mmCIF file of C-alpha atoms in Angstrom:
data_model
loop_
_atom_site.group_PDB
_atom_site.id
_atom_site.type_symbol
_atom_site.label_atom_id
_atom_site.label_comp_id
_atom_site.label_asym_id
_atom_site.label_seq_id
_atom_site.Cartn_x
_atom_site.Cartn_y
_atom_site.Cartn_z
ATOM 1 C CA MET A 1 35.934 131.865 111.755
ATOM 2 C CA ALA A 2 39.491 132.721 112.771
ATOM 3 C CA SER A 3 41.460 130.149 114.561
ATOM 4 C CA LEU A 4 41.458 130.547 118.287
ATOM 5 C CA ASN A 5 44.966 128.731 118.661
ATOM 6 C CA ARG A 6 46.699 129.851 115.533
ATOM 7 C CA VAL A 7 50.324 128.927 115.195
ATOM 8 C CA ALA A 8 52.764 131.775 114.427
ATOM 9 C CA PRO A 9 53.701 132.209 110.795
ATOM 10 C CA TRP A 10 57.335 131.319 111.223
ATOM 11 C CA GLN A 11 56.413 128.290 113.394
ATOM 12 C CA ARG A 12 53.878 127.266 110.484
ATOM 13 C CA ARG A 13 56.514 127.644 107.924
ATOM 14 C CA LEU A 14 59.135 125.574 109.915
ATOM 15 C CA LEU A 15 56.583 122.987 110.764
ATOM 16 C CA HIS A 16 55.529 122.608 107.107
ATOM 17 C CA ALA A 17 59.091 122.549 105.737
ATOM 18 C CA SER A 18 60.295 120.040 108.330
ATOM 19 C CA ALA A 19 57.258 117.877 107.770
ATOM 20 C CA TRP A 20 57.448 117.960 103.962
ATOM 21 C CA LEU A 21 61.290 117.326 104.082
ATOM 22 C CA LEU A 22 60.749 114.361 106.437
ATOM 23 C CA ALA A 23 58.039 112.872 104.296
ATOM 24 C CA ALA A 24 60.020 113.552 100.962
ATOM 25 C CA SER A 25 63.409 112.251 102.306
ATOM 26 C CA GLY A 26 61.776 109.183 104.095
ATOM 27 C CA THR A 27 59.731 108.202 100.937
ATOM 28 C CA ALA A 28 62.811 108.672 98.679
ATOM 29 C CA TRP A 29 64.960 106.588 100.965
ATOM 30 C CA LEU A 30 62.436 103.817 101.040
ATOM 31 C CA ALA A 31 62.152 103.848 97.175
ATOM 32 C CA VAL A 32 66.001 104.007 96.610
ATOM 33 C CA HIS A 33 66.703 101.380 99.294
ATOM 34 C CA TYR A 34 64.072 98.815 98.265
ATOM 35 C CA LEU A 35 63.965 99.384 94.497
ATOM 36 C CA TRP A 36 67.648 99.773 93.789
ATOM 37 C CA GLY A 37 69.715 99.466 96.887
ATOM 38 C CA ALA A 38 70.462 97.168 99.749
ATOM 39 C CA GLY A 39 66.901 96.358 100.486
ATOM 40 C CA ALA A 40 66.561 94.981 96.830
ATOM 41 C CA GLY A 41 69.484 92.608 97.540
ATOM 42 C CA GLU A 42 72.093 94.976 95.778
ATOM 43 C CA LEU A 43 74.886 97.037 97.161
ATOM 44 C CA PRO A 44 73.645 100.077 99.009
ATOM 45 C CA HIS A 45 72.707 102.857 96.449
ATOM 46 C CA PRO A 46 75.047 105.914 96.681
ATOM 47 C CA LEU A 47 72.032 108.150 97.539
ATOM 48 C CA GLU A 48 70.969 106.032 100.636
ATOM 49 C CA PRO A 49 73.272 107.597 103.121
ATOM 50 C CA TRP A 50 72.633 111.075 101.735
ATOM 51 C CA LEU A 51 68.912 110.597 101.991
ATOM 52 C CA ILE A 52 68.999 109.259 105.540
ATOM 53 C CA ARG A 53 71.269 112.147 106.561
ATOM 54 C CA LEU A 54 68.762 114.567 105.076
ATOM 55 C CA HIS A 55 65.953 112.719 106.854
ATOM 56 C CA GLY A 56 67.786 112.994 110.176
ATOM 57 C CA ALA A 57 68.480 116.670 109.823
ATOM 58 C CA ALA A 58 64.774 117.272 109.006
ATOM 59 C CA ALA A 59 63.866 115.269 112.135
ATOM 60 C CA PHE A 60 66.071 117.614 114.293
ATOM 61 C CA ALA A 61 64.071 120.586 112.821
ATOM 62 C CA ALA A 62 60.758 118.602 113.607
ATOM 63 C CA LEU A 63 61.857 117.990 117.099
ATOM 64 C CA PHE A 64 62.580 121.704 117.540
ATOM 65 C CA VAL A 65 59.132 122.535 116.180
ATOM 66 C CA ALA A 66 57.552 119.949 118.446
ATOM 67 C CA GLY A 67 59.208 121.665 121.416
ATOM 68 C CA VAL A 68 58.003 125.146 120.347
ATOM 69 C CA LEU A 69 54.420 123.703 119.948
ATOM 70 C CA ALA A 70 54.659 121.980 123.301
ATOM 71 C CA ALA A 71 55.412 125.340 124.954
ATOM 72 C CA GLY A 72 52.380 127.240 123.609
ATOM 73 C CA HIS A 73 50.019 125.625 120.867
ATOM 74 C CA ILE A 74 49.460 122.468 122.775
ATOM 75 C CA PRO A 75 48.573 123.710 126.231
ATOM 76 C CA ASN A 76 46.362 126.484 124.665
ATOM 77 C CA GLY A 77 44.556 123.910 122.493
ATOM 78 C CA TRP A 78 44.123 121.767 125.584
ATOM 79 C CA ARG A 79 42.593 124.542 127.506
ATOM 80 C CA LEU A 80 40.302 125.522 124.544
ATOM 81 C CA THR A 81 38.928 121.896 124.161
ATOM 82 C CA SER A 82 38.467 121.339 127.848
ATOM 83 C CA PRO A 83 34.920 120.448 128.784
ATOM 84 C CA ARG A 84 34.644 123.700 130.616
ATOM 85 C CA MET A 85 34.993 125.620 127.490
ATOM 86 C CA ARG A 86 31.929 123.787 125.933
ATOM 87 C CA ARG A 87 33.413 124.010 122.480
ATOM 88 C CA PRO A 88 32.296 120.569 120.904
ATOM 89 C CA ASP A 89 33.471 122.154 117.500
ATOM 90 C CA LEU A 90 37.049 121.677 118.783
ATOM 91 C CA ALA A 91 36.789 118.008 119.731
ATOM 92 C CA GLY A 92 38.186 116.940 116.401
ATOM 93 C CA GLN A 93 41.298 119.285 116.941
ATOM 94 C CA ARG A 94 41.813 117.683 120.365
ATOM 95 C CA ARG A 95 41.505 114.076 118.971
ATOM 96 C CA THR A 96 43.908 114.829 115.947
ATOM 97 C CA GLY A 97 46.282 116.786 118.172
ATOM 98 C CA LEU A 98 46.476 113.756 120.678
ATOM 99 C CA ALA A 99 46.899 111.363 117.712
ATOM 100 C CA MET A 100 49.649 113.520 116.239
ATOM 101 C CA THR A 101 51.386 113.728 119.575
ATOM 102 C CA ALA A 102 51.320 110.003 120.204
ATOM 103 C CA LEU A 103 52.408 109.290 116.625
ATOM 104 C CA GLY A 104 55.202 111.782 116.933
ATOM 105 C CA ALA A 105 56.403 110.115 120.157
ATOM 106 C CA GLY A 106 56.189 106.668 118.248
ATOM 107 C CA ALA A 107 58.314 108.086 115.372
ATOM 108 C CA VAL A 108 60.866 109.331 117.731
ATOM 109 C CA PHE A 109 60.903 106.120 119.682
ATOM 110 C CA THR A 110 61.072 103.942 116.589
ATOM 111 C CA ALA A 111 63.965 106.198 115.170
ATOM 112 C CA TYR A 112 65.875 105.853 118.306
ATOM 113 C CA LEU A 113 65.508 102.103 118.323
ATOM 114 C CA LEU A 114 66.617 101.918 114.563
ATOM 115 C CA TYR A 115 69.724 104.088 115.024
ATOM 116 C CA TYR A 116 71.024 102.838 118.441
ATOM 117 C CA PHE A 117 69.423 99.638 119.472
ATOM 118 C CA ALA A 118 67.688 97.365 116.924
ATOM 119 C CA PRO A 119 69.325 94.135 116.104
ATOM 120 C CA GLU A 120 69.591 93.149 112.585
ATOM 121 C CA PRO A 121 66.669 90.665 112.390
ATOM 122 C CA VAL A 122 64.035 93.068 113.606
ATOM 123 C CA ARG A 123 65.416 96.260 111.671
ATOM 124 C CA PRO A 124 63.252 95.671 108.637
ATOM 125 C CA ALA A 125 59.915 95.333 110.665
ATOM 126 C CA LEU A 126 60.931 98.179 112.939
ATOM 127 C CA GLY A 127 61.729 100.234 109.857
ATOM 128 C CA TRP A 128 58.399 99.540 108.218
ATOM 129 C CA THR A 129 56.638 100.433 111.576
ATOM 130 C CA HIS A 130 58.515 103.679 111.626
ATOM 131 C CA ALA A 131 57.420 104.389 107.933
ATOM 132 C CA ALA A 132 53.819 103.570 108.774
ATOM 133 C CA VAL A 133 53.864 105.896 111.733
ATOM 134 C CA GLY A 134 55.395 108.583 109.655
ATOM 135 C CA LEU A 135 52.649 108.101 106.910
ATOM 136 C CA ALA A 136 49.764 108.256 109.539
ATOM 137 C CA MET A 137 51.250 111.661 110.758
ATOM 138 C CA ALA A 138 51.403 113.050 107.261
ATOM 139 C CA LEU A 139 47.784 112.094 106.826
ATOM 140 C CA LEU A 140 46.709 113.721 110.030
ATOM 141 C CA VAL A 141 48.366 117.147 109.602
ATOM 142 C CA PRO A 142 45.678 118.430 107.122
ATOM 143 C CA LEU A 143 42.869 117.025 109.314
ATOM 144 C CA HIS A 144 44.262 118.902 112.428
ATOM 145 C CA GLY A 145 45.051 122.027 110.614
ATOM 146 C CA ARG A 146 41.558 122.629 109.160
ATOM 147 C CA PRO A 147 39.396 125.245 110.829
ATOM 148 C CA ALA A 148 36.865 124.110 113.233
ATOM 149 C CA ARG A 149 33.335 124.484 112.314
ATOM 150 C CA ARG A 150 31.126 125.923 114.881
ATOM 151 C CA GLY A 151 27.896 123.818 115.117
ATOM 152 C CA GLY A 152 24.421 124.082 116.712
#
């Protein structure tokens, strides 16, 4: 069955590119920071600032995509999954979409706190919270994007 709320190809490409770049740069930064850099008690590794800059650039692209999706895909999906439409096969898309929206807001909020606000004593815990939110989002993307199965 064709998707009822398909994302335009350019939006899908930008979404996937920014999501993969966010996941790769965030994971790489964590590895470099905690295995060889400042998180391991050493001097900051020379790659740390470049990886976090790349992560920030990917975040701006992801925020743009989120805005594009908020204008079309999200309201259309909300209408399609409303109880009036009687499409129980789309309930999973509504749940994963809501979860991804909430996690996205959490990622933006924790990133804001890390960049502008967090005092040094709470930065590590806040950073791991940010990483966990990002990982949860990465795991939800394939679940949300799979086609709905029309049941009985």
